[in-house]
Short mmCIF file of C-alpha atoms in Angstrom, two decimals:
data_model
loop_
_atom_site.label_atom_id
_atom_site.label_comp_id
_atom_site.label_asym_id
_atom_site.label_seq_id
_atom_site.Cartn_x
_atom_site.Cartn_y
_atom_site.Cartn_z
CA MET A 344 -121.74 37.94 148.15
CA ARG A 345 -124.27 37.49 151.87
CA SER A 346 -126.96 39.93 150.20
CA SER A 347 -126.74 37.12 147.35
CA ARG A 348 -127.28 34.41 149.51
CA LEU A 349 -130.26 36.08 151.44
CA ALA A 350 -132.26 37.12 147.90
CA ALA A 351 -131.37 33.33 146.84
CA PHE A 352 -133.11 32.29 150.27
CA PHE A 353 -135.76 34.59 150.04
CA THR A 354 -136.74 33.15 146.50
CA SER A 355 -136.72 29.55 147.33
CA LEU A 356 -138.87 26.68 148.16
CA SER A 357 -137.63 26.77 151.49
CA PHE A 358 -138.87 30.05 152.53
CA PHE A 359 -142.06 29.60 151.05
CA VAL A 360 -142.62 26.87 152.53
CA ILE A 361 -142.00 28.48 155.87
CA ALA A 362 -143.73 31.39 155.37
CA ALA A 363 -147.24 28.92 154.21
CA LEU A 364 -146.51 27.31 157.71
CA VAL A 365 -146.41 30.67 159.47
CA ALA A 366 -149.10 31.86 157.49
CA GLY A 367 -151.52 28.96 157.67
CA VAL A 368 -150.75 29.18 161.54
CA VAL A 369 -151.81 32.53 161.62
CA VAL A 370 -154.77 32.17 159.68
CA GLY A 371 -156.09 29.47 161.31
CA ALA A 372 -155.54 31.06 165.26
CA MET A 373 -157.12 34.32 163.93
CA ALA A 374 -160.52 32.02 162.46
CA GLN A 375 -160.62 29.84 165.95
CA GLY A 376 -162.94 32.60 167.67
CA ALA A 377 -164.70 33.42 164.72
CA ASP A 378 -168.54 32.03 165.18
CA ALA A 379 -168.84 31.29 161.44
CA PRO A 380 -170.16 28.05 160.56
CA TRP A 381 -168.52 28.00 156.96
CA LEU A 382 -165.51 27.43 158.14
CA THR A 383 -166.00 23.86 159.19
CA GLY A 384 -166.82 23.27 155.57
CA GLY A 385 -164.17 25.35 154.27
CA LEU A 386 -161.64 23.72 156.60
CA GLY A 387 -162.74 20.33 155.36
CA VAL A 388 -162.10 20.79 151.54
CA VAL A 389 -158.93 22.55 152.57
CA GLU A 390 -157.69 19.50 154.82
CA SER A 391 -158.86 17.10 152.15
CA LEU A 392 -156.75 18.80 149.31
CA GLY A 393 -153.91 18.57 151.65
CA GLN A 394 -154.69 14.90 152.12
CA VAL A 395 -154.46 15.20 148.24
CA TRP A 396 -151.04 16.87 148.26
CA LEU A 397 -149.28 14.19 151.48
CA ASN A 398 -150.95 11.29 149.52
CA ALA A 399 -148.95 12.35 146.06
CA LEU A 400 -145.73 12.38 147.98
CA ARG A 401 -146.40 8.79 149.22
CA MET A 402 -147.15 7.52 146.28
CA THR A 403 -143.78 7.72 145.06
CA VAL A 404 -141.88 6.37 148.32
CA ILE A 405 -141.74 2.38 147.03
CA PRO A 406 -140.48 3.03 143.08
CA LEU A 407 -138.07 5.69 144.61
CA VAL A 408 -136.59 3.80 147.37
CA PHE A 409 -136.16 0.22 145.56
CA SER A 410 -134.45 2.28 142.36
CA LEU A 411 -132.30 4.34 144.51
CA LEU A 412 -130.99 0.97 146.24
CA VAL A 413 -130.50 -0.88 143.52
CA THR A 414 -128.49 1.59 141.66
CA GLY A 415 -126.95 2.82 144.83
CA ILE A 416 -125.56 -0.90 145.41
CA VAL A 417 -124.56 -1.48 141.85
CA SER A 418 -122.18 1.84 142.19
CA ILE A 419 -121.01 0.77 145.12
CA ALA A 420 -119.99 -2.40 144.22
CA ASN A 421 -118.54 -0.76 140.88
CA ALA A 422 -116.59 1.72 143.64
CA ALA A 423 -114.97 -1.39 145.67
CA ALA A 424 -113.70 -2.86 142.63
CA THR A 425 -111.59 -0.16 141.41
CA GLY A 426 -109.09 -0.42 144.05
CA ARG A 427 -108.03 -1.31 147.76
CA ILE A 428 -108.25 2.32 149.29
CA ALA A 429 -111.80 2.47 147.81
CA ALA A 430 -112.96 -1.03 149.61
CA ARG A 431 -111.36 0.20 152.44
CA SER A 432 -113.15 3.48 152.68
CA LEU A 433 -116.08 1.94 152.03
CA MET A 434 -115.42 -0.70 154.37
CA VAL A 435 -114.96 2.26 156.86
CA PHE A 436 -117.72 4.10 155.83
CA GLY A 437 -120.38 1.56 156.39
CA VAL A 438 -118.99 1.02 160.36
CA LEU A 439 -119.47 4.54 160.91
CA LEU A 440 -122.62 4.24 159.66
CA VAL A 441 -123.61 1.53 161.65
CA GLY A 442 -122.53 3.28 164.90
CA ALA A 443 -124.00 6.80 164.08
CA THR A 444 -127.37 4.32 163.70
CA ILE A 445 -126.99 2.60 167.20
CA TYR A 446 -126.17 6.43 168.82
CA ALA A 447 -129.23 7.79 166.87
CA ILE A 448 -131.66 4.85 168.65
CA LEU A 449 -130.02 5.77 172.04
CA ALA A 450 -129.64 9.47 171.71
CA GLY A 451 -132.96 10.41 170.48
CA LEU A 452 -134.57 8.15 172.81
CA GLY A 453 -132.63 9.89 175.63
CA LEU A 454 -133.22 13.43 174.38
CA LEU A 455 -137.17 12.21 174.88
CA ALA A 456 -137.05 10.93 178.14
CA LEU A 457 -135.20 13.51 179.58
CA TRP A 458 -136.83 16.58 177.38
CA PRO A 459 -140.35 14.81 176.13
CA ILE A 460 -143.03 16.62 174.23
CA ASP A 461 -145.30 18.32 176.43
CA PRO A 462 -148.65 16.16 175.76
CA GLU A 463 -151.17 19.39 175.04
CA ALA A 464 -148.43 20.72 172.94
CA GLY A 465 -148.14 17.74 170.78
CA ARG A 466 -152.08 17.11 170.60
CA ALA A 467 -152.04 20.83 169.09
CA LEU A 468 -149.68 19.70 166.82
CA LEU A 469 -151.59 17.39 165.60
CA ALA A 470 -155.10 18.66 165.27
CA GLY A 471 -154.36 19.43 161.80
CA THR A 472 -152.81 16.44 160.40
CA PRO A 473 -155.04 14.16 158.18
CA ALA A 474 -157.43 12.47 160.71
CA ASP A 475 -156.19 8.62 159.06
CA SER A 476 -152.76 9.28 158.67
CA VAL A 477 -152.99 9.55 162.59
CA ALA A 478 -155.12 6.37 163.31
CA VAL A 479 -153.48 4.62 160.40
CA VAL A 480 -150.71 3.25 162.54
CA GLY A 481 -149.01 0.35 161.95
CA GLU A 482 -149.33 -2.51 164.34
CA ALA A 483 -145.83 -3.87 164.16
CA ALA A 484 -144.92 -0.84 166.76
CA ARG A 485 -147.07 -2.02 169.20
CA THR A 486 -146.36 -6.04 168.88
CA ASP A 487 -143.94 -7.95 170.32
CA GLY A 488 -141.77 -6.46 167.83
CA LEU A 489 -138.79 -9.50 167.36
CA ARG A 490 -140.50 -11.94 166.50
CA ALA A 491 -142.88 -9.53 164.34
CA PHE A 492 -139.18 -7.99 162.94
CA LEU A 493 -137.84 -11.37 161.47
CA SER A 494 -140.99 -12.40 159.94
CA SER A 495 -141.52 -9.57 158.18
CA LEU A 496 -138.09 -9.51 156.41
CA ALA A 497 -138.68 -11.92 153.83
CA PRO A 498 -142.50 -11.87 153.12
CA ALA A 499 -144.05 -14.06 150.37
CA ASN A 500 -145.41 -11.70 148.24
CA VAL A 501 -143.18 -8.38 147.82
CA VAL A 502 -145.79 -6.86 145.96
CA LYS A 503 -148.70 -7.20 148.63
CA ALA A 504 -145.74 -6.19 150.86
CA ALA A 505 -144.78 -2.95 148.42
CA ALA A 506 -149.00 -2.43 148.32
CA ASP A 507 -149.45 -2.60 152.44
CA ASP A 508 -146.36 -0.23 153.10
CA GLY A 509 -143.97 -2.89 154.11
CA VAL A 510 -140.99 -0.71 153.68
CA LEU A 511 -138.48 -3.55 155.50
CA ALA A 512 -139.94 -6.09 153.15
CA VAL A 513 -138.95 -3.88 150.01
CA VAL A 514 -135.75 -2.39 151.15
CA VAL A 515 -134.47 -6.37 152.11
CA PHE A 516 -135.94 -7.61 148.37
CA ALA A 517 -134.11 -4.22 146.94
CA VAL A 518 -130.98 -4.93 148.74
CA ALA A 519 -130.92 -8.86 147.64
CA PHE A 520 -131.90 -7.55 143.97
CA GLY A 521 -129.08 -5.44 143.97
CA PHE A 522 -126.35 -7.45 145.21
CA ALA A 523 -127.80 -10.21 142.46
CA ALA A 524 -127.27 -8.04 139.97
CA THR A 525 -123.62 -7.65 140.72
CA ARG A 526 -123.09 -10.96 139.77
CA ILE A 527 -124.25 -11.25 136.55
CA LYS A 528 -122.54 -10.25 133.16
CA THR A 529 -121.75 -6.70 132.79
CA GLU A 530 -123.61 -6.62 129.39
CA LEU A 531 -126.27 -7.66 130.99
CA ARG A 532 -126.32 -5.28 134.43
CA ARG A 533 -125.55 -2.08 132.58
CA PRO A 534 -129.22 -1.76 130.98
CA LEU A 535 -130.50 -3.28 134.25
CA ALA A 536 -128.69 -0.53 136.46
CA GLY A 537 -129.63 2.27 133.53
CA PHE A 538 -132.92 1.25 133.52
CA PHE A 539 -133.54 1.57 137.35
CA GLU A 540 -131.80 4.92 137.44
CA ALA A 541 -133.85 6.00 134.70
CA VAL A 542 -136.78 5.02 137.29
CA ALA A 543 -135.07 6.89 140.45
CA GLU A 544 -134.89 9.88 138.16
CA THR A 545 -138.70 9.95 137.10
CA MET A 546 -139.68 9.29 140.37
CA VAL A 547 -137.52 12.38 141.35
CA VAL A 548 -138.91 14.60 138.58
CA ILE A 549 -142.51 13.51 140.19
CA VAL A 550 -141.59 14.57 143.63
CA HIS A 551 -140.38 17.67 142.46
CA TRP A 552 -143.74 18.70 140.48
CA VAL A 553 -144.92 17.73 144.13
CA LEU A 554 -142.96 19.83 146.45
CA LEU A 555 -143.96 22.58 143.69
CA ALA A 556 -146.96 22.36 145.71
CA ALA A 557 -146.04 22.32 148.67
CA PRO A 558 -146.65 25.57 150.10
CA PHE A 559 -150.00 24.82 149.49
CA GLY A 560 -149.90 21.52 150.97
CA VAL A 561 -148.14 23.08 154.18
CA PHE A 562 -150.27 25.66 154.18
CA ALA A 563 -153.62 23.68 154.37
CA LEU A 564 -152.30 21.52 156.92
CA ALA A 565 -151.09 24.45 158.97
CA LEU A 566 -154.53 25.79 158.65
CA GLY A 567 -155.98 23.19 160.70
CA VAL A 568 -153.42 23.33 162.98
CA GLY A 569 -153.53 26.75 163.42
CA LEU A 570 -157.87 26.67 163.81
CA ARG A 571 -157.89 24.03 166.12
CA ALA A 572 -154.88 24.49 168.33
CA GLY A 573 -153.95 28.03 168.15
CA LEU A 574 -150.64 29.39 167.83
CA GLY A 575 -149.41 26.94 170.49
CA VAL A 576 -147.89 24.74 168.05
CA ALA A 577 -144.78 27.10 167.85
CA GLY A 578 -142.95 26.09 170.75
CA THR A 579 -143.57 22.11 169.92
CA LEU A 580 -141.75 22.88 166.22
CA ALA A 581 -139.10 24.97 168.10
CA HIS A 582 -138.91 21.75 170.91
CA TYR A 583 -138.59 19.45 167.57
CA VAL A 584 -136.06 21.57 166.01
CA ALA A 585 -133.81 21.73 169.22
CA ILE A 586 -134.16 17.87 169.37
CA VAL A 587 -133.17 17.29 165.81
CA CYS A 588 -130.14 19.66 166.07
CA LEU A 589 -129.20 18.49 169.61
CA SER A 590 -128.53 14.62 168.36
CA GLN A 591 -126.48 15.76 165.45
CA ILE A 592 -124.55 18.12 167.69
CA GLY A 593 -123.66 15.04 169.58
CA LEU A 594 -123.00 13.04 166.31
CA ILE A 595 -120.46 16.01 165.66
CA LEU A 596 -118.80 15.83 168.89
CA ILE A 597 -118.55 12.26 168.69
CA THR A 598 -116.86 12.22 165.42
CA TYR A 599 -114.17 14.20 166.87
CA VAL A 600 -113.20 11.57 169.44
CA VAL A 601 -113.60 8.99 166.29
CA ALA A 602 -110.61 11.13 164.40
CA VAL A 603 -108.58 11.15 167.23
CA VAL A 604 -108.64 7.56 168.64
CA TRP A 605 -108.97 5.30 165.16
CA GLY A 606 -107.28 8.47 163.11
CA ARG A 607 -104.50 9.05 165.60
CA ILE A 608 -104.17 12.59 164.93
CA SER A 609 -104.85 14.88 168.16
CA LEU A 610 -107.82 16.82 168.99
CA ALA A 611 -106.38 20.31 168.17
CA ARG A 612 -104.94 19.37 164.62
CA PHE A 613 -108.16 17.68 163.67
CA ALA A 614 -110.44 20.63 165.05
CA ARG A 615 -108.31 23.08 163.16
CA ALA A 616 -108.12 21.10 160.17
CA VAL A 617 -112.16 20.81 159.52
CA ALA A 618 -113.08 24.46 160.53
CA PRO A 619 -112.96 25.80 157.15
CA ALA A 620 -114.19 23.34 155.77
CA GLN A 621 -117.07 23.38 158.09
CA VAL A 622 -117.56 27.03 157.49
CA VAL A 623 -117.83 26.59 153.85
CA ALA A 624 -120.61 23.74 154.70
CA VAL A 625 -122.43 25.93 156.94
CA SER A 626 -122.29 29.35 154.37
CA THR A 627 -123.49 26.68 151.25
CA GLN A 628 -125.35 23.67 153.78
CA SER A 629 -123.61 21.35 150.96
CA SER A 630 -121.06 18.94 150.92
CA LEU A 631 -120.26 19.00 147.21
CA ALA A 632 -119.45 22.73 147.39
CA SER A 633 -117.00 22.50 150.41
CA LEU A 634 -114.72 19.13 148.75
CA PRO A 635 -112.22 21.26 147.59
CA VAL A 636 -111.75 22.55 150.92
CA MET A 637 -111.78 19.30 152.34
CA ILE A 638 -109.03 17.71 150.07
CA GLU A 639 -107.07 20.86 150.59
CA ARG A 640 -107.40 20.37 154.46
CA ALA A 641 -106.96 16.80 154.17
CA ARG A 642 -103.73 16.98 152.29
CA ASP A 643 -102.03 20.01 154.22
CA TRP A 644 -103.50 19.11 157.79
CA LEU A 645 -104.59 15.55 158.21
CA GLY A 646 -101.47 14.05 156.24
CA VAL A 647 -103.39 12.48 153.30
CA PRO A 648 -101.86 12.44 149.66
CA GLN A 649 -103.37 14.11 147.13
CA THR A 650 -104.11 11.30 145.19
CA SER A 651 -105.87 9.59 148.48
CA ALA A 652 -107.79 12.62 149.33
CA GLY A 653 -108.88 12.94 145.71
CA LEU A 654 -110.67 9.14 145.61
CA ILE A 655 -111.66 9.12 148.97
CA LEU A 656 -113.47 12.20 149.81
CA PRO A 657 -115.25 12.48 146.60
CA LEU A 658 -116.42 8.62 147.05
CA ALA A 659 -117.38 9.81 150.78
CA VAL A 660 -119.87 12.37 149.49
CA ALA A 661 -120.94 10.28 147.08
CA VAL A 662 -122.06 7.60 149.16
CA PHE A 663 -121.37 8.37 152.78
CA ARG A 664 -124.26 10.79 154.66
CA ILE A 665 -123.77 9.85 158.39
CA THR A 666 -125.66 12.16 159.45
CA SER A 667 -128.77 10.42 157.34
CA PRO A 668 -129.52 7.74 159.91
CA VAL A 669 -128.61 10.32 162.83
CA ALA A 670 -131.46 12.92 162.14
CA ASN A 671 -133.62 10.97 160.28
CA LEU A 672 -134.45 8.53 163.20
CA ALA A 673 -134.39 11.31 165.34
CA VAL A 674 -137.40 12.89 163.73
CA CYS A 675 -139.38 9.24 163.76
CA LEU A 676 -138.69 8.74 167.32
CA TYR A 677 -140.18 12.66 167.52
CA VAL A 678 -142.94 11.47 165.55
CA ALA A 679 -143.63 8.26 167.06
CA GLN A 680 -143.69 10.58 170.87
CA LEU A 681 -145.79 12.49 169.61
CA ASN A 682 -148.25 10.21 168.45
CA GLY A 683 -147.93 8.11 171.73
CA ILE A 684 -146.32 5.27 170.06
CA ASP A 685 -144.43 3.08 172.26
CA LEU A 686 -141.59 1.43 170.13
CA SER A 687 -140.60 -2.17 170.90
CA LEU A 688 -137.10 -3.30 170.08
CA GLY A 689 -137.86 -5.40 167.16
CA VAL A 690 -139.43 -1.87 165.14
CA LEU A 691 -136.11 0.29 166.21
CA ILE A 692 -133.89 -2.21 164.75
CA ALA A 693 -136.29 -2.27 161.50
CA GLY A 694 -135.95 1.67 162.13
CA GLY A 695 -132.20 1.82 162.16
CA LEU A 696 -131.92 -0.70 159.38
CA THR A 697 -133.95 1.36 156.86
CA ALA A 698 -132.39 4.26 157.96
CA ILE A 699 -128.89 2.79 156.59
CA ALA A 700 -130.28 1.63 153.46
CA VAL A 701 -132.36 5.25 152.90
CA SER A 702 -129.19 6.83 153.60
CA ILE A 703 -127.36 5.21 150.74
CA ALA A 704 -129.63 5.41 148.57
CA SER A 705 -130.99 8.72 148.76
CA VAL A 706 -127.28 10.32 148.59
CA GLY A 707 -127.50 13.31 146.19
CA LEU A 708 -130.91 13.60 146.05
CA PRO A 709 -132.08 17.67 146.77
CA GLY A 710 -132.94 18.55 150.38
CA GLN A 711 -136.83 18.13 150.34
CA VAL A 712 -136.65 15.54 147.81
CA SER A 713 -134.32 13.78 150.48
CA PHE A 714 -136.49 14.54 153.56
CA PHE A 715 -139.63 12.31 152.25
CA ALA A 716 -137.76 9.78 150.54
CA ALA A 717 -135.77 9.41 153.31
CA ILE A 718 -137.99 9.63 156.45
CA GLY A 719 -141.01 8.30 154.35
CA PRO A 720 -139.56 4.80 154.48
CA ILE A 721 -138.52 4.70 157.95
CA CYS A 722 -141.55 6.09 159.39
CA LEU A 723 -143.35 3.47 157.13
CA ALA A 724 -141.32 0.63 158.22
CA MET A 725 -141.96 1.83 162.14
CA GLY A 726 -145.51 1.65 161.36
CA LEU A 727 -145.76 5.84 162.06
CA PRO A 728 -148.13 8.15 160.31
CA LEU A 729 -146.84 10.32 158.12
CA GLY A 730 -150.02 13.29 158.13
CA VAL A 731 -147.09 15.74 160.04
CA LEU A 732 -144.34 15.60 158.30
CA PRO A 733 -144.95 18.17 155.58
CA LEU A 734 -145.06 20.49 159.41
CA LEU A 735 -141.55 18.91 160.17
CA LEU A 736 -140.27 19.47 156.33
CA ALA A 737 -141.37 23.64 156.82
CA VAL A 738 -138.78 23.89 159.74
CA GLU A 739 -136.00 21.47 158.28
CA VAL A 740 -134.15 24.56 157.29
CA ILE A 741 -131.86 25.11 160.32
CA PRO A 742 -131.18 21.08 161.46
CA ASP A 743 -130.50 21.00 157.60
CA ILE A 744 -127.10 23.05 158.35
CA PHE A 745 -125.94 20.78 161.01
CA ARG A 746 -126.13 17.62 158.60
CA THR A 747 -123.86 19.73 156.52
CA VAL A 748 -121.38 20.04 158.78
CA GLY A 749 -122.06 16.40 160.30
CA ASN A 750 -121.11 15.09 156.66
CA VAL A 751 -117.86 17.44 156.42
CA THR A 752 -116.73 16.38 159.49
CA ALA A 753 -117.58 12.91 159.20
CA ASP A 754 -115.76 12.77 155.61
CA LEU A 755 -112.42 14.46 157.40
CA ALA A 756 -112.40 12.13 159.49
CA ALA A 757 -112.94 8.93 157.97
CA THR A 758 -110.22 10.27 155.17
CA ARG A 759 -107.97 9.94 157.99
CA ILE A 760 -108.84 6.78 159.78
CA VAL A 761 -108.92 4.92 155.85
CA GLN A 762 -105.09 6.33 155.39
CA GLY A 763 -104.10 5.17 158.92
CA ARG A 764 -100.39 4.92 159.69
CA ALA A 765 -99.66 5.76 155.55
CA ALA A 766 -101.10 9.49 156.49
CA LYS A 767 -97.63 11.67 157.36
CA LEU A 768 -98.29 14.34 159.44
CA ILE A 769 -96.57 17.60 158.37
CA ASP A 770 -96.17 20.71 160.32
CA PHE A 771 -97.81 23.16 157.70
CA GLU A 772 -97.11 26.35 159.88
CA HIS A 773 -93.21 25.61 159.88
CA SER A 774 -93.25 24.82 156.37
CA LYS A 775 -94.39 27.69 155.43
CA THR A 776 -92.07 30.26 157.37
CA SER A 777 -89.03 27.69 156.25
#
């Protein structure tokens, strides 16, 4: 089993992207000391191709986010209409998402203040990113944020806002459109939802096509980094992984506290309940694959009836990703400090709201697709450049493990909270021996 998983990893896109990152930096570093004029021209061509690849990803962001938000809101509204437990579950999910987003901003800023990016190493990492992506930083990040933030919520022309990468305005319009769609007749709503579902699926296919060239795109960007900065970028990437992982570890620890306080359960019992599901999450990096174990542990250790666990947990897997705003905002805050951008309160609020929206919209997307579909809109809403994201994607394998563990832990905590006083804890070990 272990060998088959290793074989699957070494043949996966993630492995080839990591290999492309390493190869690009190493080849660039080796060529750094060579006195060869042709390298400059060759580097320009390679970087141009890397920019084309990055633009191909960016062109899908607006239609993908809009269509995913509309279909996500319609599906959530349909789920809420199925019964009281479903509606209560969605309410708990929403509260936890908002709390996680507030934590994400505070934790991200705090970690980067205590352990900031080395300026020289940061410049080295940015050395190979497309020049215009570093220069074109939204003015919203530098302005007095709150006033600009409020005025950007309702643009006079949403099409122009989309063309100008005004993601927050598009998100607000998509949310309003989605809720409005839930109020029209069923016979009209179904084809409308089907249309946007088809648009979303089509955009995902395009992103898949673009990501097939991800090893080349990452190699092209990493080559520029290695040629201009050498091997020093490895430390910055390791620092990035540590910051994102620490943010998520903090969230997981807080989730235990939330389960104990609002779920009315002892810390030891909850920890023992979630441990097997966390093991499956680490080994599979899939909340869906962890679902059978989660249902069993919720029933046998959290006192949740089979019928309730069978409703709440699949709903959580379908619409609830608590680590999404935490990890995604950690990435965006890292990008901001990497580029030397001070973010105003309004920009942080814009990023937080966008993070909540895309965490709902991007549920169910494959890892590499969701990385760009979720983080890209948040960066654009905060006025941050996207050029460094492909390099960060290459080391996403480790943070992704903590994403899944955090999601599984929060799913079980939310299930216990939703069940509330109705949950009946049993002494499972005693029942086995009696």
